Short mmCIF file of C-alpha atoms in Angstrom, two decimals:
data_model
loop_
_atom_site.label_atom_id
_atom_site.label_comp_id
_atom_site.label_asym_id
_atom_site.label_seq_id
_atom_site.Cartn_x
_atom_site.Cartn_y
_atom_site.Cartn_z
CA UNK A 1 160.29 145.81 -2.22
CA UNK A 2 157.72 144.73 0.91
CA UNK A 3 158.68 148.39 2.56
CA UNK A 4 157.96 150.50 -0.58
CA UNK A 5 155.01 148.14 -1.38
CA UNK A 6 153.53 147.94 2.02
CA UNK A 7 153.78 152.01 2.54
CA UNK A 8 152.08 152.54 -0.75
CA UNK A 9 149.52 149.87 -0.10
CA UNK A 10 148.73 151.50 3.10
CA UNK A 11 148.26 155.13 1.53
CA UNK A 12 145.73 153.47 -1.18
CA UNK A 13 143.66 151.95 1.88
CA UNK A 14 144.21 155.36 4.22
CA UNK A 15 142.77 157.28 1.07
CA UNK A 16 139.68 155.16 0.31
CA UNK A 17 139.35 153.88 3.79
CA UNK A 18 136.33 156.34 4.51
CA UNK A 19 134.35 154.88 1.87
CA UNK A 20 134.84 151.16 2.20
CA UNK A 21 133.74 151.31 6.25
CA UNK A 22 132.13 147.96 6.60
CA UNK A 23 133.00 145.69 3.78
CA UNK A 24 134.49 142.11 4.44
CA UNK A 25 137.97 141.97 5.44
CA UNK A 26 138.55 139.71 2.56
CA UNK A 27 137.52 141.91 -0.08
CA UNK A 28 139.64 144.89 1.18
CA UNK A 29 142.77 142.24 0.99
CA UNK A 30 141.88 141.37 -2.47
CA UNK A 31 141.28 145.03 -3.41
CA UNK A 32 144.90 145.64 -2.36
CA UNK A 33 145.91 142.67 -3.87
CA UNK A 34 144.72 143.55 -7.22
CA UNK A 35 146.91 146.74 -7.02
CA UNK A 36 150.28 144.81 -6.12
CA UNK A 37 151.08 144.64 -10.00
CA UNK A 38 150.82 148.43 -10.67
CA UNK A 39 152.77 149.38 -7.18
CA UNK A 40 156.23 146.75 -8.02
CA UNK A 41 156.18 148.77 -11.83
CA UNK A 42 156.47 151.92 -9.77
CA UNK A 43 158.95 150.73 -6.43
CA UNK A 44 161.08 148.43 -8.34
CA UNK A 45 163.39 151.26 -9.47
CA UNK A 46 163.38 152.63 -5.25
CA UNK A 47 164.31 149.03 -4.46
CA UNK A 48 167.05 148.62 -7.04
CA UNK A 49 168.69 151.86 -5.95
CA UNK A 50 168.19 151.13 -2.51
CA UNK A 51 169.83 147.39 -3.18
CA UNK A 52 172.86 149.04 -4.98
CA UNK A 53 173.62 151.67 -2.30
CA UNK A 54 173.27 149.43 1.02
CA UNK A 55 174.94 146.71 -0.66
CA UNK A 56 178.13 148.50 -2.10
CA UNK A 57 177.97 151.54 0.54
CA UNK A 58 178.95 148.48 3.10
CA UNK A 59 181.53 146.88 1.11
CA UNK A 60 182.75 150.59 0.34
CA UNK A 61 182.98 150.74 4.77
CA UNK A 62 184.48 148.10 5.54
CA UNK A 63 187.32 148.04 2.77
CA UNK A 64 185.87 144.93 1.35
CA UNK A 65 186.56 146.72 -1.87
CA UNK A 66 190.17 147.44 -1.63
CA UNK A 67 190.30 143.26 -0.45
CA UNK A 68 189.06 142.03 -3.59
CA UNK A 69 190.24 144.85 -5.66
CA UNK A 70 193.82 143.98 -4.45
CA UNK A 71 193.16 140.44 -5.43
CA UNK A 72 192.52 141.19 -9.22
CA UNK A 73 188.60 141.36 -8.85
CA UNK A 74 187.37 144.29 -10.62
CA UNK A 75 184.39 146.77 -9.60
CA UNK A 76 182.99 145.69 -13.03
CA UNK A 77 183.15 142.22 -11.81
CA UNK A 78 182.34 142.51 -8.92
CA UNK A 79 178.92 144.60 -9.48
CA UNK A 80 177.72 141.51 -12.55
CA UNK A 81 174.95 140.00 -9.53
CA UNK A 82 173.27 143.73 -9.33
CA UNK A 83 173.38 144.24 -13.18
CA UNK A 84 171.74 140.47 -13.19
CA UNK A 85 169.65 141.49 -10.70
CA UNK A 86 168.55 144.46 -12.13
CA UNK A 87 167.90 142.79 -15.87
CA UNK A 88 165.76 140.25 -14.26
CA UNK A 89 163.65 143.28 -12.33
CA UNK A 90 163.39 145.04 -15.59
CA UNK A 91 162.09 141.72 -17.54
CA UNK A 92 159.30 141.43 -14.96
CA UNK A 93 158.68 145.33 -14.86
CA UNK A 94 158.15 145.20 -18.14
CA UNK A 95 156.02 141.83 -17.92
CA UNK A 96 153.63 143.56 -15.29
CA UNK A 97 153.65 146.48 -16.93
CA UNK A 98 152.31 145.54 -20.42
CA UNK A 99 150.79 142.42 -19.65
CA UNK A 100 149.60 142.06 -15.37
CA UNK A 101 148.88 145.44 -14.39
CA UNK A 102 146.60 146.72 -17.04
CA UNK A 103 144.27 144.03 -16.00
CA UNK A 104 144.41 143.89 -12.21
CA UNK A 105 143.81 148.10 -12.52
CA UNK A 106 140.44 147.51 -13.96
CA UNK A 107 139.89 144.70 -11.42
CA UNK A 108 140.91 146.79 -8.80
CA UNK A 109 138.46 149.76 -10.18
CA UNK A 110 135.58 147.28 -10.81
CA UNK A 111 136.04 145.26 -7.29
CA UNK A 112 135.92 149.31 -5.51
CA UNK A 113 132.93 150.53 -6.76
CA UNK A 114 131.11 147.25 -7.40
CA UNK A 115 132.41 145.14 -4.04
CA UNK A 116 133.26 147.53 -1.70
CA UNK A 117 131.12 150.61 -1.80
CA UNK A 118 128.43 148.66 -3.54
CA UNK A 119 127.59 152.03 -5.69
CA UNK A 120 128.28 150.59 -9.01
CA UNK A 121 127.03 152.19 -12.34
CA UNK A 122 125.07 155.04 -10.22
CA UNK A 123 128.45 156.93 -10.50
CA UNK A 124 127.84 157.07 -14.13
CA UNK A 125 124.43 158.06 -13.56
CA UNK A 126 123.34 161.30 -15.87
CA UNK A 127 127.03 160.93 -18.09
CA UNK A 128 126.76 159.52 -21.66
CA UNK A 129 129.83 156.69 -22.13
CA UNK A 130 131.66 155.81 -25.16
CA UNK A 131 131.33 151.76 -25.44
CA UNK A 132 133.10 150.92 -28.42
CA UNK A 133 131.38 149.38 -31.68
CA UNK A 134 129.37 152.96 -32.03
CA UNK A 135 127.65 152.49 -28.97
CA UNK A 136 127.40 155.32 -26.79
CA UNK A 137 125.49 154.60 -23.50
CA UNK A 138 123.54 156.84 -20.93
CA UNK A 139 122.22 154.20 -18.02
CA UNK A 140 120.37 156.81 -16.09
CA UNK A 141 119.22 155.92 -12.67
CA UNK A 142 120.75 152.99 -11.37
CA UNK A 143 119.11 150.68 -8.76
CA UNK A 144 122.29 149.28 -6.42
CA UNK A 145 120.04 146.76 -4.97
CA UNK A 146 118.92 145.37 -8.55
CA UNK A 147 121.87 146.03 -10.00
CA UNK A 148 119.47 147.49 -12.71
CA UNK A 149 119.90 150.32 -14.36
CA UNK A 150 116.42 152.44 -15.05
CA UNK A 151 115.61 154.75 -18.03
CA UNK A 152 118.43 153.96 -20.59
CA UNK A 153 119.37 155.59 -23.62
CA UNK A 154 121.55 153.73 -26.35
CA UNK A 155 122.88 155.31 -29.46
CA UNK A 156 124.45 154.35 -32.62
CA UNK A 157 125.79 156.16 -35.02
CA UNK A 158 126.38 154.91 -38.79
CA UNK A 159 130.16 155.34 -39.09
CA UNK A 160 129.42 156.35 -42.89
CA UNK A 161 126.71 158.82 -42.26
CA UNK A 162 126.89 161.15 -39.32
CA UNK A 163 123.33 162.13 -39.78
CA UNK A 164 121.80 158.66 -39.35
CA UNK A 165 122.03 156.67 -35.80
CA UNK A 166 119.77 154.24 -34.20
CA UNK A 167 118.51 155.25 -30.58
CA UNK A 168 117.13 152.70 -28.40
CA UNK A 169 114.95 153.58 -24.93
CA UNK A 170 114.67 151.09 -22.37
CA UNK A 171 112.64 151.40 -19.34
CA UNK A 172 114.96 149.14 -17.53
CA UNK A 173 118.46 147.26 -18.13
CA UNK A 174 121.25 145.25 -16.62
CA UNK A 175 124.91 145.55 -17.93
CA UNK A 176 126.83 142.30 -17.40
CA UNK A 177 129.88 141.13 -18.50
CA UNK A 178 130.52 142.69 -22.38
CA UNK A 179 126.52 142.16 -22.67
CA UNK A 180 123.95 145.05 -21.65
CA UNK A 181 120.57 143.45 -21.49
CA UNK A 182 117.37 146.15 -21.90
CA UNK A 183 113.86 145.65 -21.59
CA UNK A 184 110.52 147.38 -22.53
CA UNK A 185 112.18 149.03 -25.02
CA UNK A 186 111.61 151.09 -28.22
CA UNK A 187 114.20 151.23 -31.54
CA UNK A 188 114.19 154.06 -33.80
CA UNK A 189 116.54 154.43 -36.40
CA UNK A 190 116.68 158.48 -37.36
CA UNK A 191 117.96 159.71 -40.78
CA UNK A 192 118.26 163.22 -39.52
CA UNK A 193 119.08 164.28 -43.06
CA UNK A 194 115.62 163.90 -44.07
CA UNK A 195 113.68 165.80 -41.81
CA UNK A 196 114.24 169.51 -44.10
CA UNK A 197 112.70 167.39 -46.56
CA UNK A 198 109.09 167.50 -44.33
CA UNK A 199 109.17 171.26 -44.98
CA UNK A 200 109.17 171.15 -48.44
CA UNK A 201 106.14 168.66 -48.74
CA UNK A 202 103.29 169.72 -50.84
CA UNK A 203 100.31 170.33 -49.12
CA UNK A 204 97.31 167.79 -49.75
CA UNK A 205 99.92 165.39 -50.65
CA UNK A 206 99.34 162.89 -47.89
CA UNK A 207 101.48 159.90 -49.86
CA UNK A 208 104.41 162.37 -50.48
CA UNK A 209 104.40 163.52 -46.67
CA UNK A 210 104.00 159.77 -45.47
CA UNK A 211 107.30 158.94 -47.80
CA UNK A 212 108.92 161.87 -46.27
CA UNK A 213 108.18 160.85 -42.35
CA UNK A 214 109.64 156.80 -43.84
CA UNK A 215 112.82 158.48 -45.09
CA UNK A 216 113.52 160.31 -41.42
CA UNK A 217 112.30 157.39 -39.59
CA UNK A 218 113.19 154.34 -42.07
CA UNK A 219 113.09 151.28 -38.69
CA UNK A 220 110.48 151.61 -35.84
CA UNK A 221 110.19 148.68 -32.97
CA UNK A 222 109.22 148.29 -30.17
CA UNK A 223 108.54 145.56 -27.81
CA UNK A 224 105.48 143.91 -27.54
CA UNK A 225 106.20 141.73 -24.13
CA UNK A 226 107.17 143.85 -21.40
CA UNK A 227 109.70 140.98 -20.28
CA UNK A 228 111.46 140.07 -23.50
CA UNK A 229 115.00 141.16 -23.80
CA UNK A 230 117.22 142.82 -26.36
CA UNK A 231 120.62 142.12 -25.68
CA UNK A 232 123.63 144.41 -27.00
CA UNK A 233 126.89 143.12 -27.18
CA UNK A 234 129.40 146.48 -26.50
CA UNK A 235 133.26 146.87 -26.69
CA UNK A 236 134.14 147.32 -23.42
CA UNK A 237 133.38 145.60 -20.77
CA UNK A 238 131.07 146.30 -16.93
CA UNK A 239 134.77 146.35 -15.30
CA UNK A 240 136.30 148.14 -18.22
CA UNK A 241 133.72 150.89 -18.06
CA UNK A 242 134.14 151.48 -14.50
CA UNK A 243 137.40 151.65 -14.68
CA UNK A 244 137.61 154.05 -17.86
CA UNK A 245 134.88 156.41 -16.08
CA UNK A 246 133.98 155.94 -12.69
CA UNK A 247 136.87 157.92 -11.18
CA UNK A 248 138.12 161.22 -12.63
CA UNK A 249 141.14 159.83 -13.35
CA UNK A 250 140.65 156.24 -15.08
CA UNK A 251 142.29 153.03 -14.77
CA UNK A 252 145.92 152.67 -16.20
CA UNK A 253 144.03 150.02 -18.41
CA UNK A 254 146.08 150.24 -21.59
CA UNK A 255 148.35 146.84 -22.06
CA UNK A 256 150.77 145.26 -25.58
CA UNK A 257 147.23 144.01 -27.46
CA UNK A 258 145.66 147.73 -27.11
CA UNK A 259 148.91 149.32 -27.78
CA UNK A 260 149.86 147.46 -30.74
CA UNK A 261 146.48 147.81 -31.90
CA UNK A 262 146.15 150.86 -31.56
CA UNK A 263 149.59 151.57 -33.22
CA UNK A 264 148.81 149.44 -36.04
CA UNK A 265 145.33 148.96 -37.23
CA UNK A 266 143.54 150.94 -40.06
CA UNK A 267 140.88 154.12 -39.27
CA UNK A 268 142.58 155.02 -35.66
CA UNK A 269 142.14 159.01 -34.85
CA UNK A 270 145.79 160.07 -34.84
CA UNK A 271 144.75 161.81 -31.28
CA UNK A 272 144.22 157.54 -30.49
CA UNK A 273 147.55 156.64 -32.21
CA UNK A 274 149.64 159.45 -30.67
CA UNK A 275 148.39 158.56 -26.86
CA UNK A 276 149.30 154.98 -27.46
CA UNK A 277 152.85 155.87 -28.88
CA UNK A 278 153.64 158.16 -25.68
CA UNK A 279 151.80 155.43 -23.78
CA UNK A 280 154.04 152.63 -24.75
CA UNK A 281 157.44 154.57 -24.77
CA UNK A 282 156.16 155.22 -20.94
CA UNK A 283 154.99 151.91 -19.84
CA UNK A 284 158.86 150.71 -21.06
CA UNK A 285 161.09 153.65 -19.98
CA UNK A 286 160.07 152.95 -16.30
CA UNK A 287 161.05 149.81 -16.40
CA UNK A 288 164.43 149.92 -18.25
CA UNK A 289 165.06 152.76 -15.39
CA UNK A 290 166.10 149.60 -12.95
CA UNK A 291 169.24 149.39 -15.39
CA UNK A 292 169.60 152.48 -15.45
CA UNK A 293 169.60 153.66 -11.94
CA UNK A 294 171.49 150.33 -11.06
CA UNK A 295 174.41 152.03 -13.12
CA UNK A 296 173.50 155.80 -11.33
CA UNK A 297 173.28 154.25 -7.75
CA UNK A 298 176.88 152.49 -7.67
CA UNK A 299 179.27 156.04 -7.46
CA UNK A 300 177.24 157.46 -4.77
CA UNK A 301 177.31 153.90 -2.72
CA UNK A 302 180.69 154.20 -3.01
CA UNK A 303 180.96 157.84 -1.91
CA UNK A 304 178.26 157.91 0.56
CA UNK A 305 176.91 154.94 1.70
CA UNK A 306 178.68 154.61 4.74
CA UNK A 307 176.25 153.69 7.37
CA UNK A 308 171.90 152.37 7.06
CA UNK A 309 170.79 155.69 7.07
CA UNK A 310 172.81 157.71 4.88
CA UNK A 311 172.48 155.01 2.12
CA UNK A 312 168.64 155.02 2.35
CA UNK A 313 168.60 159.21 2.44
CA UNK A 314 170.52 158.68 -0.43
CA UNK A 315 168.57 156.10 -2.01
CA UNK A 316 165.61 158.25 -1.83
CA UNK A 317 166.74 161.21 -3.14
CA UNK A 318 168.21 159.87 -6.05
CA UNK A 319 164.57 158.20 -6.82
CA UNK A 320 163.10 161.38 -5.82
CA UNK A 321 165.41 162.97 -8.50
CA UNK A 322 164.40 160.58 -11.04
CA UNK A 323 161.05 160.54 -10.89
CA UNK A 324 160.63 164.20 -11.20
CA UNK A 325 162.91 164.14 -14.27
CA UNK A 326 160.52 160.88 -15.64
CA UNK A 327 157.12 163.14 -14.83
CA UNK A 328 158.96 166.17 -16.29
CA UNK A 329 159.69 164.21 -19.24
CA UNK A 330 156.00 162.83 -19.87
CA UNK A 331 154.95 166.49 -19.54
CA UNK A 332 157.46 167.74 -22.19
CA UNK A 333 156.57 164.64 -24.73
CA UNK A 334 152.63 165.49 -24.13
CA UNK A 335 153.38 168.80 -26.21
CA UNK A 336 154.57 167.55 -29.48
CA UNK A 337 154.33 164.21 -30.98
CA UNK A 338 157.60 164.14 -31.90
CA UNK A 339 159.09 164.83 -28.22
CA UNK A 340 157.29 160.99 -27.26
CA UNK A 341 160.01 158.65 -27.40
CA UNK A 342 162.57 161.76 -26.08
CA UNK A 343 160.51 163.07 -23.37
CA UNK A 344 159.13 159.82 -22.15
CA UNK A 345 163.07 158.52 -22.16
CA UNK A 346 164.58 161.74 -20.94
CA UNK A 347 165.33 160.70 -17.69
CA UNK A 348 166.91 157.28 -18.45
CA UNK A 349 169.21 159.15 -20.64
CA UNK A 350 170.18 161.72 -18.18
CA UNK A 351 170.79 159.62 -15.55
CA UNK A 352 172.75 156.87 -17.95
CA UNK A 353 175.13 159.51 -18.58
CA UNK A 354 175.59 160.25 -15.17
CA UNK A 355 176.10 157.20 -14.02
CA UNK A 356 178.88 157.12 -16.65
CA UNK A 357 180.54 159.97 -15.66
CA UNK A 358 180.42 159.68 -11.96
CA UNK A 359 182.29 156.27 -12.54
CA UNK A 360 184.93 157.37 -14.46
CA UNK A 361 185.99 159.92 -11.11
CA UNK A 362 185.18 157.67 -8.43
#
C-alpha cells in the first residue's frame, strides 16, 4: 500500500508540480494528503493481489504447502487470514469510497486552485455555473488579490415558468463558504412572456403601455448605498464549485447522501438518476474487487510465484488485466441504462469465475 500510494502520489505532484513552484512546503503535503483517500480506493485491489501472490508464491517455494497440507490443514484453511484480510480492505474501500474520498477530492480541488496557485474563481472567469436552488452564476473578472469577483451576473429561473427569471448585476462580489455576497447591485425580475404584449399596445394609450412594461418587468431594485450587501445563499459550495468546474474533468465529488438522493427524491432528470445509479454500482464494484481478486490471485501464487520478482510481474499484470476489464465495463454500462449494474460489475464477475476455475485445476 505505501509503494502504490507513494508512486501515485508522486505522479499527482510531477503533473501539477509546474504550477505550484513556490507555495509552502506545508500546503503541497496537505494537498497530497487530501488525495490519500481517493488513491487507497484505487491501490487497495494492487496491494491485495500483490499480498496474495508474495505470500502464497513463497509458501508454494519452499513446500510449506505440502507441510501443512500433509498435516490435515487445508488450502481453504489455510488462505481464511487473506480472505479476512481482504473483507476488512473492502469494508474500508467502501468506507472511503462513499463516505472520505468524495470530500477530501473537493478539498484537494479547492486547496489547488485556491492555496497553491492562488488563481481561484478567475478560472471560471467568462463561464456561466450551475449553483443549485435555480441559481446560475457568471462571476466575471475575478480579482486574486481581493478575492473579489467584478461584474457578476446572477440568474434565476422560476422552476414553474421558463419564461420568467430574476437577474441580478453586481458591480462587485465575494463568494464564501455556501454564501455569495454582491454589492452595488441591481434586481430585475423579467416575465419574458409579456414583452409581445408591448407590440400590440394601442397607440395614445399611455396607462395600457405602462401596464404592459409592469407585466414584463413586475420587481425593479436596486441599491441605494453603494456598500450594502445582498447576500445569496447557493447549493453548492466555493470548494464544491471549484471542484465541479475548475478543471475539465471535475472532482469525483459524488458520496452515499448525493447518491441516495439522487436515487430517491422526487423531480430528478432521469439523465441525474441514471449517472448516480452507474455511479454507485462503480464506487462499490471497485471495492468488492479486493475479494474478488483475493480469490483470482491465489492459483497463479501457487503456479508462479516462485521468487520477488515473478510474483510482483505477476501481481501487476493481473491488476493491469482487471482494470482494463473494470474501465471496459464502465464504458459498456455508459451506453444503456440497463447495462449499469452489469457493466460496472463485469469485471468482478469475470474474474470470480476465474478464480473458481483456476482452483479447481491447481
Amino acid at each position: 500500500m505505501v509503494m502504490f500510494t507513494a508512486v501515485l502520489s508522486f505522479g499527482y505532484f510531477f503533473i501539477s508540480s509546474q504550477w505550484i513552484v513556490g507555495a509552502p512546503i506545508g500546503l503541497i503535503l496537505q494537498w497530497i494528503a487530501y488525495q490519500v483517500p481517493d488513491t487507497l480506493v484505487k491501490i487497495f485491489p494492487m496491494a491485495v493481489v500483490l499480498m496474495v501472490v508474495v505470500a502464497f508464491g513463497r509458501m508454494a517455494t519452499e513446500r510449506e504447502l505440502v507441510a501443512v497440507q500433509s498435516g490435515g490443514v487445508s488450502l481453504g484453511r489455510l488462505a481464511r487470514p487473506a480472505a479476512a484480510t481482504a473483507l476488512v480492505i473492502t469494508a474500508l474501500s467502501v468506507w472511503l469510497s462513499l463516505w472520505v474520498a468524495p470530500q477530501a477530492n473537493v478539498a484537494t480541488r479547492s486547496l489547488y486552485w485556491d492555496g497553491l496557485t492562488g488563481a481561484g474563481l478567475a478560472t471560471l472567469s467568462g463561464k456561466t455555473l450551475d449553483l443549485g436552488n435555480n441559481l446560475l452564476l457568471s462571476p466575471g473578472r475575478y480579482d486574486t488579490g481581493k478575492r473579489q469577483m467584478n461584474g457578476v451576473r446572477i440568474e434565476q429561473w422560476s422552476p414553474d415558468n421558463a419564461q420568467q427569471g430574476t437577474i441580478i448585476f453586481a458591480e462587485s462580489g465575494t463568494f464564501t463558504g455556501n454564501e455569495i455576497k454582491l454589492r452595488n447591485y441591481h434586481i430585475y425580475t423579467v416575465n419574458y412572456a409579456g414583452i409581445q404584449a408591448l407590440g400590440q399596445v394601442p397607440q395614445g394609450d399611455p396607462a395600457a403601455f405602462q401596464a404592459a412594461v409592469q407585466n414584463v418587468f413586475p420587481a425593479v431594485q436596486a441599491s441605494e448605498d453603494p456598500n450594502a450587501e445582498l447576500t445569496i445563499d447557493t447549493g453548492l459550495s466555493r470548494a464544491e464549485t471549484l471542484a465541479k468546474y475548475a478543471d475539465a474533468i471535475g472532482a469525483d465529488a459524488a458520496g452515499w447522501p448525493q447518491l441516495i438522493t439522487q436515487l430517491t427524491a422526487p423531480n430528478v432528470p432521469q439523465a441525474d438518476r441514471d449517472a448516480a445509479r452507474l455511479t454507485l454500482n462503480r464506487k462499490l464494484s471497485l471495492p468488492f474487487g479486493n475479494l474478488v481478486l483475493a480469490l483470482a490471485a491465489l492459483p497463479f501464487a501457487l503456479r508462479f510465484g516462485r521468487s520477488l520478482g515473478v510474483a510482483l510481474g505477476s501481481a501487476l499484470l493481473i491488476s493491469l488485466v482487471y482494470y482494463l476489464l473494470f474501465f471496459l465495463g464502465l464504458t459498456v454500462a455508459g451506453q444503456s441504462v440497463q447495462l449499469s449494474e452489469v457493466g460496472a460489475w463485469l469485471a468482478n464477475l469475470v474474474f470470480f469465475v476465474a478464480g473458481l476455475w483456476m482452483l479447481r485445476r491447481t
